[in-house]
Short mmCIF file of C-alpha atoms (C1' of nucleotides) in Angstrom, two decimals:
data_model
loop_
_atom_site.label_atom_id
_atom_site.label_comp_id
_atom_site.label_asym_id
_atom_site.label_seq_id
_atom_site.Cartn_x
_atom_site.Cartn_y
_atom_site.Cartn_z
CA MET A 1 -49.05 61.89 -6.02
CA THR A 2 -47.52 63.09 -9.02
CA ASP A 3 -46.98 66.16 -8.36
CA PRO A 4 -44.04 65.82 -5.00
CA ARG A 5 -43.75 69.84 -4.33
CA LEU A 6 -48.18 70.14 -3.69
CA PRO A 7 -48.97 69.21 -0.32
CA SER A 8 -50.33 65.17 0.08
CA ASP A 9 -53.72 63.46 0.75
CA PRO A 10 -52.58 61.80 3.43
CA ARG A 11 -55.80 59.39 3.39
CA THR A 12 -53.34 58.59 -0.20
CA LEU A 13 -49.79 58.77 1.94
CA ILE A 14 -48.11 55.56 1.32
CA GLU A 15 -46.64 54.41 4.46
CA PRO A 16 -42.94 53.98 4.07
CA ARG A 17 -41.32 50.87 5.08
CA THR A 18 -38.79 48.04 3.69
CA LEU A 19 -39.21 44.39 2.35
CA LYS A 20 -38.32 42.40 5.34
CA GLY A 21 -34.54 41.47 5.41
CA PHE A 22 -34.01 44.89 3.93
CA ARG A 23 -32.40 47.00 5.39
CA ASP A 24 -32.07 51.31 4.55
CA HIS A 25 -27.73 51.97 5.97
CA LEU A 26 -28.16 55.39 7.81
CA PRO A 27 -24.72 57.42 8.34
CA PRO A 28 -23.60 56.06 11.74
CA GLN A 29 -23.92 52.21 10.36
CA ALA A 30 -22.99 53.57 6.58
CA LEU A 31 -20.24 54.69 8.28
CA ALA A 32 -18.65 52.54 9.66
CA ARG A 33 -19.40 49.51 6.97
CA GLU A 34 -17.69 51.69 4.65
CA GLY A 35 -14.37 52.15 6.75
CA ILE A 36 -14.31 48.34 6.41
CA LEU A 37 -14.71 48.10 2.85
CA ASP A 38 -12.20 50.12 2.75
CA ILE A 39 -9.55 48.15 4.82
CA ALA A 40 -10.74 44.93 2.62
CA ARG A 41 -9.81 46.43 -0.11
CA ARG A 42 -6.17 47.65 0.77
CA VAL A 43 -5.34 44.55 2.15
CA TYR A 44 -7.06 42.25 -0.76
CA ARG A 45 -4.23 44.02 -3.36
CA SER A 46 -1.64 44.05 -0.60
CA TYR A 47 -1.44 40.85 -2.16
CA GLY A 48 -2.21 41.26 -5.40
CA PHE A 49 -5.96 40.82 -5.69
CA VAL A 50 -7.70 43.17 -8.52
CA PRO A 51 -11.74 44.50 -9.05
CA ILE A 52 -13.89 43.45 -10.88
CA ASP A 53 -17.23 43.89 -11.40
CA THR A 54 -20.52 41.81 -12.18
CA PRO A 55 -24.11 42.46 -13.17
CA ALA A 56 -27.01 42.24 -10.29
CA LEU A 57 -28.92 39.73 -12.46
CA GLU A 58 -28.35 37.05 -14.85
CA TYR A 59 -29.68 34.37 -16.51
CA LEU A 60 -31.76 32.15 -14.71
CA GLU A 61 -30.06 29.45 -16.12
CA ILE A 62 -26.92 30.47 -15.43
CA LEU A 63 -27.29 30.88 -11.51
CA THR A 64 -29.56 27.49 -11.23
CA GLY A 65 -27.23 25.11 -12.74
CA LYS A 66 -25.59 24.39 -10.11
CA GLY A 67 -29.32 22.60 -9.56
CA SER A 68 -28.73 22.86 -5.02
CA ASP A 69 -33.15 22.37 -4.28
CA GLU A 70 -31.36 25.42 -1.62
CA THR A 71 -30.78 27.89 -3.78
CA ASP A 72 -32.84 27.47 -5.40
CA LYS A 73 -35.70 28.06 -3.23
CA GLN A 74 -33.69 30.62 -2.20
CA LEU A 75 -33.59 32.45 -5.61
CA TYR A 76 -34.67 35.88 -6.16
CA ARG A 77 -37.12 35.37 -10.15
CA PHE A 78 -39.20 37.34 -12.39
CA THR A 79 -40.06 37.34 -15.80
CA HIS A 80 -38.77 40.50 -17.87
CA GLY A 81 -39.39 41.05 -21.56
CA GLY A 82 -39.89 37.17 -21.59
CA ARG A 83 -36.28 36.41 -20.32
CA GLU A 84 -36.22 34.19 -17.64
CA VAL A 85 -34.11 36.95 -14.93
CA GLY A 86 -32.38 35.55 -11.26
CA MET A 87 -30.85 37.79 -9.28
CA ARG A 88 -27.43 36.46 -8.19
CA PHE A 89 -27.26 34.97 -3.87
CA ASP A 90 -23.49 35.22 -3.92
CA LEU A 91 -20.28 36.49 -5.99
CA THR A 92 -18.35 33.09 -6.77
CA VAL A 93 -21.20 31.75 -8.88
CA PRO A 94 -20.95 35.06 -11.11
CA LEU A 95 -17.19 34.60 -11.04
CA ALA A 96 -17.39 31.12 -12.29
CA ARG A 97 -19.34 32.64 -15.09
CA PHE A 98 -17.40 35.11 -15.67
CA ALA A 99 -13.40 33.50 -16.01
CA ALA A 100 -15.43 31.18 -19.11
CA GLN A 101 -15.95 34.17 -20.63
CA HIS A 102 -13.46 35.62 -20.20
CA ILE A 103 -10.83 33.39 -18.90
CA GLY A 104 -8.44 33.81 -22.05
CA THR A 105 -8.25 38.03 -21.24
CA LEU A 106 -7.67 37.59 -18.10
CA GLY A 107 -5.04 34.70 -17.91
CA ILE A 108 -4.25 32.31 -15.30
CA PRO A 109 -3.32 32.61 -12.65
CA PHE A 110 -6.10 35.40 -11.83
CA LYS A 111 -6.51 36.90 -8.77
CA ARG A 112 -9.66 39.09 -8.21
CA TYR A 113 -11.77 40.76 -5.60
CA HIS A 114 -14.77 41.07 -5.12
CA MET A 115 -16.83 43.30 -3.14
CA ALA A 116 -20.75 43.46 -4.12
CA THR A 117 -24.64 43.10 -2.85
CA VAL A 118 -26.47 39.85 -3.04
CA TRP A 119 -29.49 38.33 -2.30
CA ARG A 120 -31.14 35.12 -0.67
CA GLY A 121 -34.87 34.58 -0.15
CA GLU A 122 -34.71 33.40 3.30
CA ASN A 123 -35.20 33.98 6.22
CA THR A 124 -34.34 36.08 8.17
CA GLN A 125 -32.41 36.79 11.75
CA ARG A 126 -29.23 38.41 13.51
CA GLY A 127 -27.26 39.11 11.11
CA ARG A 128 -28.81 36.77 8.70
CA TYR A 129 -30.47 39.05 6.33
CA ARG A 130 -31.67 38.83 2.65
CA GLU A 131 -29.07 41.57 0.85
CA PHE A 132 -26.25 41.59 2.07
CA MET A 133 -23.16 41.65 1.11
CA GLN A 134 -19.85 39.76 0.36
CA CYS A 135 -16.09 40.15 0.16
CA ASP A 136 -14.75 37.50 -2.28
CA PHE A 137 -11.76 37.41 -3.27
CA ASP A 138 -10.29 34.51 -4.89
CA THR A 139 -7.49 33.53 -6.66
CA ILE A 140 -8.83 30.94 -9.80
CA GLY A 141 -6.63 29.19 -12.36
CA THR A 142 -3.49 27.21 -9.56
CA THR A 143 -3.57 24.31 -7.34
CA SER A 144 0.09 26.10 -5.81
CA PRO A 145 -0.47 25.80 -1.80
CA LEU A 146 0.91 28.68 -1.68
CA ALA A 147 -2.26 30.22 -3.18
CA ASP A 148 -4.04 28.45 -0.08
CA LEU A 149 -1.90 29.57 1.88
CA GLU A 150 -2.13 32.79 1.02
CA THR A 151 -5.54 32.88 1.76
CA VAL A 152 -5.71 32.21 5.76
CA LEU A 153 -2.80 34.74 5.13
CA VAL A 154 -5.17 37.80 3.31
CA VAL A 155 -8.68 36.42 6.02
CA HIS A 156 -5.78 36.98 9.53
CA ASP A 157 -4.89 40.10 7.35
CA LEU A 158 -8.33 41.47 6.83
CA LEU A 159 -9.45 40.56 10.23
CA SER A 160 -6.80 41.78 12.27
CA ALA A 161 -6.79 45.36 10.24
CA ILE A 162 -10.66 45.91 10.97
CA GLY A 163 -9.23 45.70 14.90
CA LEU A 164 -10.91 42.34 16.07
CA GLU A 165 -9.00 41.74 18.95
CA SER A 166 -10.11 37.66 19.15
CA PHE A 167 -10.72 35.76 16.22
CA THR A 168 -10.03 32.16 15.65
CA ILE A 169 -9.89 31.18 12.02
CA ARG A 170 -10.67 27.12 12.05
CA ILE A 171 -9.40 25.33 8.77
CA ASN A 172 -9.24 21.61 7.98
CA ASP A 173 -9.43 20.07 4.49
CA ARG A 174 -11.76 18.00 3.03
CA ARG A 175 -9.82 15.14 2.05
CA VAL A 176 -9.10 14.13 5.84
CA LEU A 177 -13.39 14.28 5.16
CA SER A 178 -12.84 11.47 2.05
CA GLY A 179 -9.95 9.95 2.96
CA ILE A 180 -12.06 8.65 7.17
CA LEU A 181 -15.60 7.98 4.52
CA GLU A 182 -13.54 5.68 1.73
CA ARG A 183 -11.95 3.88 5.43
CA LEU A 184 -16.00 3.74 5.94
CA GLY A 185 -16.99 2.85 2.86
CA LEU A 186 -19.37 5.85 3.25
CA ALA A 187 -18.02 8.21 0.41
CA ASP A 188 -21.26 7.91 -1.52
CA ARG A 189 -23.07 9.78 1.28
CA SER A 190 -20.57 12.61 2.17
CA THR A 191 -23.18 15.21 1.24
CA VAL A 192 -25.42 13.78 4.79
CA VAL A 193 -22.66 12.35 6.43
CA LEU A 194 -20.87 16.17 6.17
CA ARG A 195 -23.97 18.14 7.33
CA ALA A 196 -24.10 16.04 10.06
CA LEU A 197 -20.83 16.73 11.36
CA ASP A 198 -20.58 20.56 10.68
CA LYS A 199 -23.96 21.17 13.05
CA LEU A 200 -21.17 19.88 15.73
CA GLY A 201 -21.05 23.63 16.83
CA LYS A 202 -24.10 23.75 18.56
CA VAL A 203 -25.91 21.02 18.67
CA SER A 204 -24.22 17.59 21.23
CA PRO A 205 -22.59 14.77 19.63
CA GLU A 206 -25.61 12.66 20.70
CA GLY A 207 -27.31 14.55 18.88
CA VAL A 208 -25.28 14.13 15.54
CA ALA A 209 -25.41 10.33 16.35
CA ALA A 210 -28.75 10.01 16.08
CA GLU A 211 -28.89 12.74 12.79
CA LEU A 212 -25.93 10.08 11.65
CA ALA A 213 -28.54 7.19 12.37
CA GLY A 214 -31.05 8.65 11.01
CA HIS A 215 -29.35 8.52 8.25
CA GLY A 216 -28.36 4.89 8.34
CA ILE A 217 -25.15 4.68 9.19
CA ASP A 218 -23.99 2.28 11.62
CA ALA A 219 -22.87 3.20 15.40
CA ALA A 220 -19.50 1.81 14.79
CA ALA A 221 -18.73 4.90 11.83
CA SER A 222 -20.71 6.94 13.46
CA ALA A 223 -17.82 6.78 16.99
CA ASP A 224 -15.55 7.18 14.04
CA LEU A 225 -16.42 10.69 12.71
CA LEU A 226 -17.88 11.74 15.77
CA LYS A 227 -14.01 10.85 17.20
CA LEU A 228 -12.48 12.70 14.43
CA ALA A 229 -14.96 15.87 14.20
CA LEU A 230 -14.52 16.12 18.35
CA LEU A 231 -11.09 16.44 17.67
CA SER A 232 -9.65 19.93 19.81
CA GLY A 233 -5.71 21.25 20.54
CA SER A 234 -3.55 22.71 19.12
CA PRO A 235 -2.82 22.34 14.94
CA ASP A 236 0.35 19.85 15.68
CA SER A 237 -1.67 17.36 17.85
CA VAL A 238 -5.06 17.29 16.32
CA LEU A 239 -3.15 16.51 12.66
CA ASP A 240 -1.22 13.11 15.13
CA ALA A 241 -4.92 12.34 16.75
CA LEU A 242 -5.85 12.33 12.23
CA GLU A 243 -3.00 10.38 11.61
CA PRO A 244 -4.68 6.79 12.54
CA LEU A 245 -7.78 8.17 11.91
CA ALA A 246 -7.58 8.86 8.02
CA GLY A 247 -3.44 8.79 7.32
CA GLY A 248 -3.99 5.45 6.13
CA THR A 249 -6.17 6.38 3.21
CA ALA A 250 -4.84 8.69 0.18
CA PRO A 251 -7.19 11.48 0.43
CA GLY A 252 -6.15 11.82 4.16
CA ARG A 253 -2.83 11.76 3.72
CA ALA A 254 -2.79 14.89 0.58
CA GLY A 255 -5.15 16.08 2.84
CA ILE A 256 -3.34 15.84 6.21
CA ASP A 257 0.37 17.10 4.67
CA SER A 258 -1.52 19.84 3.36
CA LEU A 259 -2.21 21.50 6.77
CA ARG A 260 0.62 20.87 7.96
CA ALA A 261 2.91 22.80 5.21
CA LEU A 262 -0.14 25.08 5.34
CA LEU A 263 0.58 25.81 9.01
CA ASP A 264 4.18 25.54 8.77
CA GLY A 265 3.80 28.49 5.52
CA ALA A 266 1.28 30.61 8.60
CA GLY A 267 4.09 30.75 11.15
CA GLN A 268 6.57 31.94 8.79
CA ALA A 269 4.22 34.12 7.94
CA ASP A 270 4.38 35.62 11.03
CA VAL A 271 0.79 35.14 12.28
CA PRO A 272 0.78 34.32 16.10
CA ALA A 273 -0.18 31.22 17.12
CA GLY A 274 -3.61 30.36 18.21
CA ARG A 275 -5.40 32.19 15.38
CA ILE A 276 -5.84 29.21 13.70
CA VAL A 277 -7.04 25.96 15.39
CA VAL A 278 -7.34 22.20 12.93
CA ASP A 279 -11.30 22.14 13.38
CA PRO A 280 -12.07 18.39 11.57
CA SER A 281 -15.98 18.73 11.92
CA ILE A 282 -15.36 21.56 9.25
CA ALA A 283 -16.65 20.99 6.53
CA ARG A 284 -18.88 23.09 5.18
CA GLY A 285 -22.44 21.99 3.26
CA LEU A 286 -21.34 23.26 -0.13
CA ASP A 287 -20.65 20.34 -2.34
CA TYR A 288 -17.95 21.63 -4.50
CA TYR A 289 -15.02 22.47 -2.21
CA THR A 290 -12.24 19.86 -2.23
CA GLY A 291 -9.76 20.68 -0.52
CA LEU A 292 -8.17 23.38 2.09
CA VAL A 293 -11.43 24.62 4.19
CA LEU A 294 -11.92 27.55 6.80
CA GLU A 295 -14.18 29.19 8.57
CA SER A 296 -13.62 32.22 10.91
CA PHE A 297 -15.65 32.91 14.40
CA LEU A 298 -15.44 36.39 16.42
CA ASP A 299 -14.00 34.40 19.79
CA GLU A 300 -16.62 36.24 21.82
CA LEU A 301 -19.54 35.90 19.92
CA PRO A 302 -18.72 32.26 18.50
CA ALA A 303 -22.70 32.20 18.01
CA LEU A 304 -23.08 34.67 15.57
CA GLY A 305 -21.94 32.12 13.15
CA SER A 306 -18.89 32.62 10.54
CA ILE A 307 -18.20 35.35 9.75
CA CYS A 308 -15.96 35.10 6.90
CA SER A 309 -15.26 31.59 5.05
CA GLY A 310 -14.20 29.42 2.20
CA GLY A 311 -12.07 26.98 0.78
CA ARG A 312 -10.82 25.22 -2.67
CA TYR A 313 -12.52 24.14 -4.77
CA ASP A 314 -11.59 21.23 -7.84
CA ASN A 315 -13.84 23.54 -10.81
CA LEU A 316 -14.94 26.18 -10.55
CA ALA A 317 -16.65 26.27 -13.88
CA GLY A 318 -17.07 23.10 -15.35
CA LEU A 319 -20.72 24.18 -16.33
CA TYR A 320 -19.94 26.86 -18.36
CA THR A 321 -16.22 25.84 -20.27
CA LYS A 322 -14.51 22.62 -20.73
CA GLN A 323 -11.41 24.92 -18.88
CA HIS A 324 -10.56 23.13 -16.15
CA LEU A 325 -10.36 26.06 -13.51
CA PRO A 326 -9.84 24.73 -9.88
CA GLY A 327 -9.45 27.43 -7.17
CA ILE A 328 -9.19 28.35 -3.75
CA GLY A 329 -11.47 31.69 -2.15
CA ALA A 330 -13.33 32.79 0.84
CA SER A 331 -15.43 35.26 1.58
CA LEU A 332 -16.19 38.15 4.69
CA GLY A 333 -20.00 38.27 5.50
CA ILE A 334 -19.08 41.94 5.92
CA ASP A 335 -23.46 42.62 7.18
CA ARG A 336 -22.90 40.04 9.76
CA LEU A 337 -19.63 41.20 10.51
CA LEU A 338 -21.92 44.78 11.22
CA ALA A 339 -23.83 43.05 13.62
CA GLY A 340 -21.62 41.37 16.14
CA LEU A 341 -19.54 44.34 16.39
CA GLU A 342 -22.95 46.12 17.61
CA GLU A 343 -23.83 43.86 19.71
CA LEU A 344 -19.99 43.81 20.52
CA GLY A 345 -20.38 47.27 22.18
CA ARG A 346 -17.28 47.45 18.76
CA LEU A 347 -18.27 49.86 16.58
CA GLU A 348 -17.57 53.96 16.04
CA THR A 349 -20.78 55.46 15.67
CA ARG A 350 -20.19 59.01 14.47
CA GLU A 351 -22.57 61.20 12.58
CA THR A 352 -19.73 62.78 10.63
CA ALA A 353 -16.84 61.47 8.20
CA ALA A 354 -15.02 65.12 8.42
CA ASP A 355 -12.03 66.24 11.43
CA VAL A 356 -13.01 69.70 11.84
CA PHE A 357 -15.79 71.32 12.20
CA LEU A 358 -15.35 74.64 12.18
CA VAL A 359 -17.79 77.40 14.33
CA TYR A 360 -19.25 80.11 11.88
CA PHE A 361 -18.90 82.74 14.80
CA ASP A 362 -19.10 86.54 13.72
CA GLU A 363 -21.13 86.39 9.80
CA ALA A 364 -18.50 89.42 9.55
CA HIS A 365 -15.87 86.52 8.68
CA ARG A 366 -17.34 84.61 6.29
CA GLY A 367 -14.97 86.13 3.84
CA ASN A 368 -12.16 84.70 6.07
CA TYR A 369 -13.84 81.09 7.73
CA LEU A 370 -14.33 79.99 3.57
CA ARG A 371 -10.82 81.23 3.07
CA ILE A 372 -9.65 78.63 6.13
CA ALA A 373 -12.38 75.24 5.55
CA ALA A 374 -10.04 75.76 1.18
CA ALA A 375 -6.56 76.15 3.23
CA LEU A 376 -7.16 72.96 5.66
CA ARG A 377 -8.71 71.26 2.62
CA ARG A 378 -5.24 71.49 1.06
CA ALA A 379 -4.31 70.09 3.63
CA GLY A 380 -6.52 66.60 3.74
CA MET A 381 -8.57 67.25 5.81
CA ALA A 382 -11.74 67.21 6.04
CA VAL A 383 -13.65 70.40 7.45
CA GLU A 384 -17.68 71.21 7.66
CA MET A 385 -18.57 74.52 8.59
CA ALA A 386 -21.76 74.88 10.19
CA ALA A 387 -24.38 76.86 8.16
CA GLU A 388 -25.80 79.66 10.26
CA PRO A 389 -24.07 81.62 12.91
CA LYS A 390 -25.88 79.84 15.61
CA ARG A 391 -25.22 80.64 19.32
CA VAL A 392 -21.87 79.09 20.11
CA GLY A 393 -22.55 76.90 22.34
CA GLN A 394 -25.50 75.21 20.19
CA GLN A 395 -22.76 75.14 17.35
CA LEU A 396 -20.49 72.53 19.32
CA LYS A 397 -22.57 71.16 20.98
CA VAL A 398 -23.88 69.59 17.69
CA ALA A 399 -20.48 68.92 16.62
CA SER A 400 -19.47 67.68 19.58
CA LYS A 401 -22.54 65.11 18.76
CA LYS A 402 -22.00 64.28 14.96
CA GLY A 403 -17.93 62.79 16.61
CA PHE A 404 -16.37 65.89 15.26
CA PRO A 405 -12.55 64.87 16.68
CA LEU A 406 -11.78 68.88 16.48
CA ALA A 407 -13.59 71.55 16.85
CA LEU A 408 -12.06 75.94 15.08
CA ASP A 409 -13.21 78.41 16.93
CA ILE A 410 -12.32 81.94 16.10
CA GLY A 411 -14.48 85.14 16.60
CA ARG A 412 -14.52 88.17 16.90
CA ASP A 413 -11.77 88.59 19.25
CA GLU A 414 -8.94 86.00 17.52
CA PHE A 415 -9.30 87.38 14.54
CA ALA A 416 -8.69 90.94 16.58
CA ALA A 417 -5.65 88.89 18.37
CA GLY A 418 -4.20 86.24 15.55
CA THR A 419 -5.37 83.64 17.56
CA ALA A 420 -7.82 80.75 17.13
CA GLN A 421 -9.08 77.72 19.44
CA CYS A 422 -9.24 74.61 18.75
CA LYS A 423 -11.26 72.59 20.34
CA ARG A 424 -10.19 68.87 21.60
CA MET A 425 -13.89 67.71 21.63
CA LYS A 426 -14.02 64.42 23.16
CA SER A 427 -11.16 65.69 26.12
CA GLN A 428 -13.24 69.12 26.06
CA HIS A 429 -10.03 69.87 26.35
CA SER A 430 -8.95 73.57 24.27
CA THR A 431 -5.83 74.36 22.54
CA VAL A 432 -4.63 78.64 22.14
CA ILE A 433 -2.94 78.86 18.32
CA ASP A 434 -1.26 81.51 17.62
CA TRP A 435 -1.07 82.29 13.85
CA HIS A 436 -0.86 86.15 13.16
CA GLY A 437 -3.29 85.31 10.23
CA ASP A 438 -1.05 83.32 8.81
CA VAL A 439 -3.20 80.10 6.86
CA PRO A 440 -0.24 78.18 6.69
CA VAL A 441 0.70 78.40 10.35
CA LEU A 442 -2.55 77.28 11.27
CA VAL A 443 -2.83 74.72 9.00
CA LYS A 444 -0.18 72.94 10.26
CA ALA A 445 -1.17 74.24 14.19
CA VAL A 446 -4.42 71.79 13.05
CA ALA A 447 -3.40 69.21 11.61
CA ALA A 448 -0.93 68.35 14.63
CA GLU A 449 -3.83 68.51 17.11
CA LEU A 450 -5.22 65.94 14.66
CA ALA A 451 -3.01 64.36 14.51
CA ALA A 452 -2.25 64.01 18.55
CA VAL A 453 -5.46 63.41 18.37
CA ARG A 454 -6.18 60.16 16.36
CA LEU A 455 -3.61 58.89 18.90
CA GLY A 456 -5.54 59.43 21.82
CA GLY A 457 -5.14 63.38 23.41
"C1'" G B 1 -40.43 27.04 4.42
"C1'" U B 2 -42.35 25.31 8.98
"C1'" G B 3 -42.82 26.70 15.37
"C1'" G B 4 -41.91 30.33 19.10
"C1'" C B 5 -42.00 35.68 21.82
"C1'" U B 6 -42.41 40.59 20.42
"C1'" A B 7 -44.50 45.83 18.68
"C1'" U B 8 -47.27 52.29 22.90
"C1'" A B 9 -42.93 59.12 21.58
"C1'" G B 10 -36.96 60.39 18.38
"C1'" C B 11 -34.55 56.72 22.24
"C1'" U B 12 -35.08 53.26 27.15
"C1'" C B 13 -40.18 52.65 29.26
"C1'" A B 14 -45.64 53.37 32.45
"C1'" G B 15 -50.73 52.10 31.49
"C1'" U B 16 -54.62 48.47 37.36
"C1'" U B 17 -59.83 42.62 36.44
"C1'" G B 18 -61.71 46.80 29.12
"C1'" G B 19 -63.41 52.51 31.00
"C1'" U B 20 -62.22 59.60 31.23
"C1'" U B 21 -58.62 64.60 26.99
"C1'" A B 22 -52.44 57.46 26.89
"C1'" G B 23 -48.12 59.19 30.96
"C1'" A B 24 -42.66 59.68 32.56
"C1'" G B 25 -37.14 60.39 32.24
"C1'" C B 26 -33.56 61.14 28.47
"C1'" A B 27 -33.67 63.65 23.49
"C1'" C B 28 -35.44 67.88 20.78
"C1'" U B 29 -38.03 72.71 19.08
"C1'" A B 30 -38.26 78.06 20.92
"C1'" G B 31 -37.16 82.45 24.27
"C1'" A B 32 -34.03 84.61 28.39
"C1'" U B 33 -28.67 84.24 30.07
"C1'" U B 34 -23.53 83.70 28.96
"C1'" G B 35 -18.17 84.66 23.83
"C1'" U B 36 -17.58 78.62 24.11
"C1'" G B 37 -19.94 71.44 24.98
"C1'" A B 38 -22.40 72.95 31.31
"C1'" U B 39 -26.16 74.51 34.49
"C1'" U B 40 -30.98 76.97 35.34
"C1'" C B 41 -35.45 78.87 34.20
"C1'" U B 42 -40.05 79.39 30.32
"C1'" A B 43 -42.77 78.29 26.35
"C1'" G B 44 -43.61 74.21 23.09
"C1'" G B 45 -43.66 70.10 19.25
"C1'" G B 46 -44.01 65.37 18.04
"C1'" G B 47 -48.33 58.96 19.32
"C1'" U B 48 -54.69 56.97 13.88
"C1'" C B 49 -50.89 51.92 21.09
"C1'" G B 50 -47.65 48.63 14.33
"C1'" C B 51 -50.67 47.76 10.20
"C1'" G B 52 -56.39 45.61 9.26
"C1'" G B 53 -60.56 43.16 11.00
"C1'" G B 54 -63.74 41.14 15.47
"C1'" U B 55 -65.66 41.18 20.59
"C1'" U B 56 -67.83 45.06 23.49
"C1'" C B 57 -71.76 50.01 25.55
"C1'" G B 58 -67.15 51.13 26.22
"C1'" A B 59 -60.42 48.10 23.99
"C1'" G B 60 -53.95 50.16 24.16
"C1'" U B 61 -55.97 45.81 27.60
"C1'" C B 62 -58.80 40.61 24.76
"C1'" C B 63 -60.11 36.93 19.82
"C1'" C B 64 -58.26 36.39 14.15
"C1'" G B 65 -55.91 38.20 10.40
"C1'" U B 66 -51.30 40.77 8.74
"C1'" U B 67 -45.92 43.39 8.62
"C1'" A B 68 -41.71 44.07 10.57
"C1'" G B 69 -38.29 42.08 14.58
"C1'" C B 70 -35.71 38.69 17.77
"C1'" C B 71 -35.32 33.04 19.03
"C1'" A B 72 -35.17 27.87 17.48
"C1'" C B 73 -35.05 24.76 12.88
"C1'" C B 74 -33.23 24.64 8.19
"C1'" C B 75 -29.44 26.67 5.45
"C1'" C B 76 -25.48 29.87 5.32
"C1'" A B 77 -22.28 35.66 4.97
#
RNA sequence: GUGGCUAUAGCUCAGUUGGUUAGAGCACUAGAUUGUGAUUCUAGGGGUCGCGGGUUCGAGUCCCGUUAGCCACCCCA
């Protein structure tokens, strides 16, 4: 195996395979992925978020600093050259380090997006991998309610732009939960209580009650908590019902008011009613959330879990700097989303990113094909010319299979007559273009066909 | 990390109480015909039955291990 040009001894062949939870991305999937990344980039930028990037590897102490044993267990780590190194398991911790290190030159508020791969050595499942990508956006250095609203609007715009027909953004405010916990004298038990309540989507209320009892929560308190977590209905009705449960405490009051203001703002920003739901059971296990928390689900596939979640935190970088940096952000789980779209059959599977397939009909006209392809590309179209002048039927078949919207077909007879056949592959509809050797005329006609096809021709 | 289910050709799957050279459809390749995605005809390639052990005269089939996928717990995107 030292020289790849030599045939290998079959006995020494290494089996090509990927690690558990790690995957190759073939062109159809990779194209879909890039399409969503493009949309995310566009939406984030449309709100003024700017890109950053950070290394995949960090000093281990940076990553373990937050010290939850769960993330610790999942962390990929190794020693290299005497240094303890870890692979990032999310983009928030690197952001915290980044902010602590650079906030002086960044200015506040700082709005960044970061789309990158992260690694977690946990067990795999559908839509859950050990290597996956997150598309984060965060606003740090401000506690403005406008930043909260903007976060929800970005999530809404993003999921809409991806073309999801039905999704729900479920929001809550940690302070509502803190309020009721304070009233019940359970403030110091918040983590176990929130974890238990967070399961309500999957576990029955009785099951959750049993878990709470297991943590020594008395029945009356448990009933109150469940009543709160099970509230549903229109956002207004849920908020009204929250009043007696949590409105009497200072944090509860602040949380409810903040949610009201947020829903109000979303309405003013033209978010359709029903898209945002107040769900008091949304807690998110992460301890560092202090205000708004949000999750979003595909309505047709709720079991897939949240595809975009986030929330507000008080002190992003407290481990790395004395500077107080509050912030808010959310993260799109693109791999989970893609798994969901694929399951719903909603994933467009093309094997080409090009618009026009140029049939290589007649070898004698090679120069003309090259000239035409170049002109089409200058006009902004992506063109693939067949590599060999094989049988026309064969070429068209391949073009159709690969998902080209158009095939341009010009043979000896067409060149003589000054015409071209432009085929819409999907509808098998063919248009004859009269161009009489005038390439700009041809280009314009092909562009028109492409536009028509994109409109559903 | 714990438990359950699964693994046969590129894809979808057959394969009898364990019994000859492991099959089908689709896909693929080449040829014939045709200047156009189709039809038809002919020929062909492709599987160490996930991998490694064991039981047996004999294993795709039974047992153990392992790897991967799915599901539940846990956690989360």
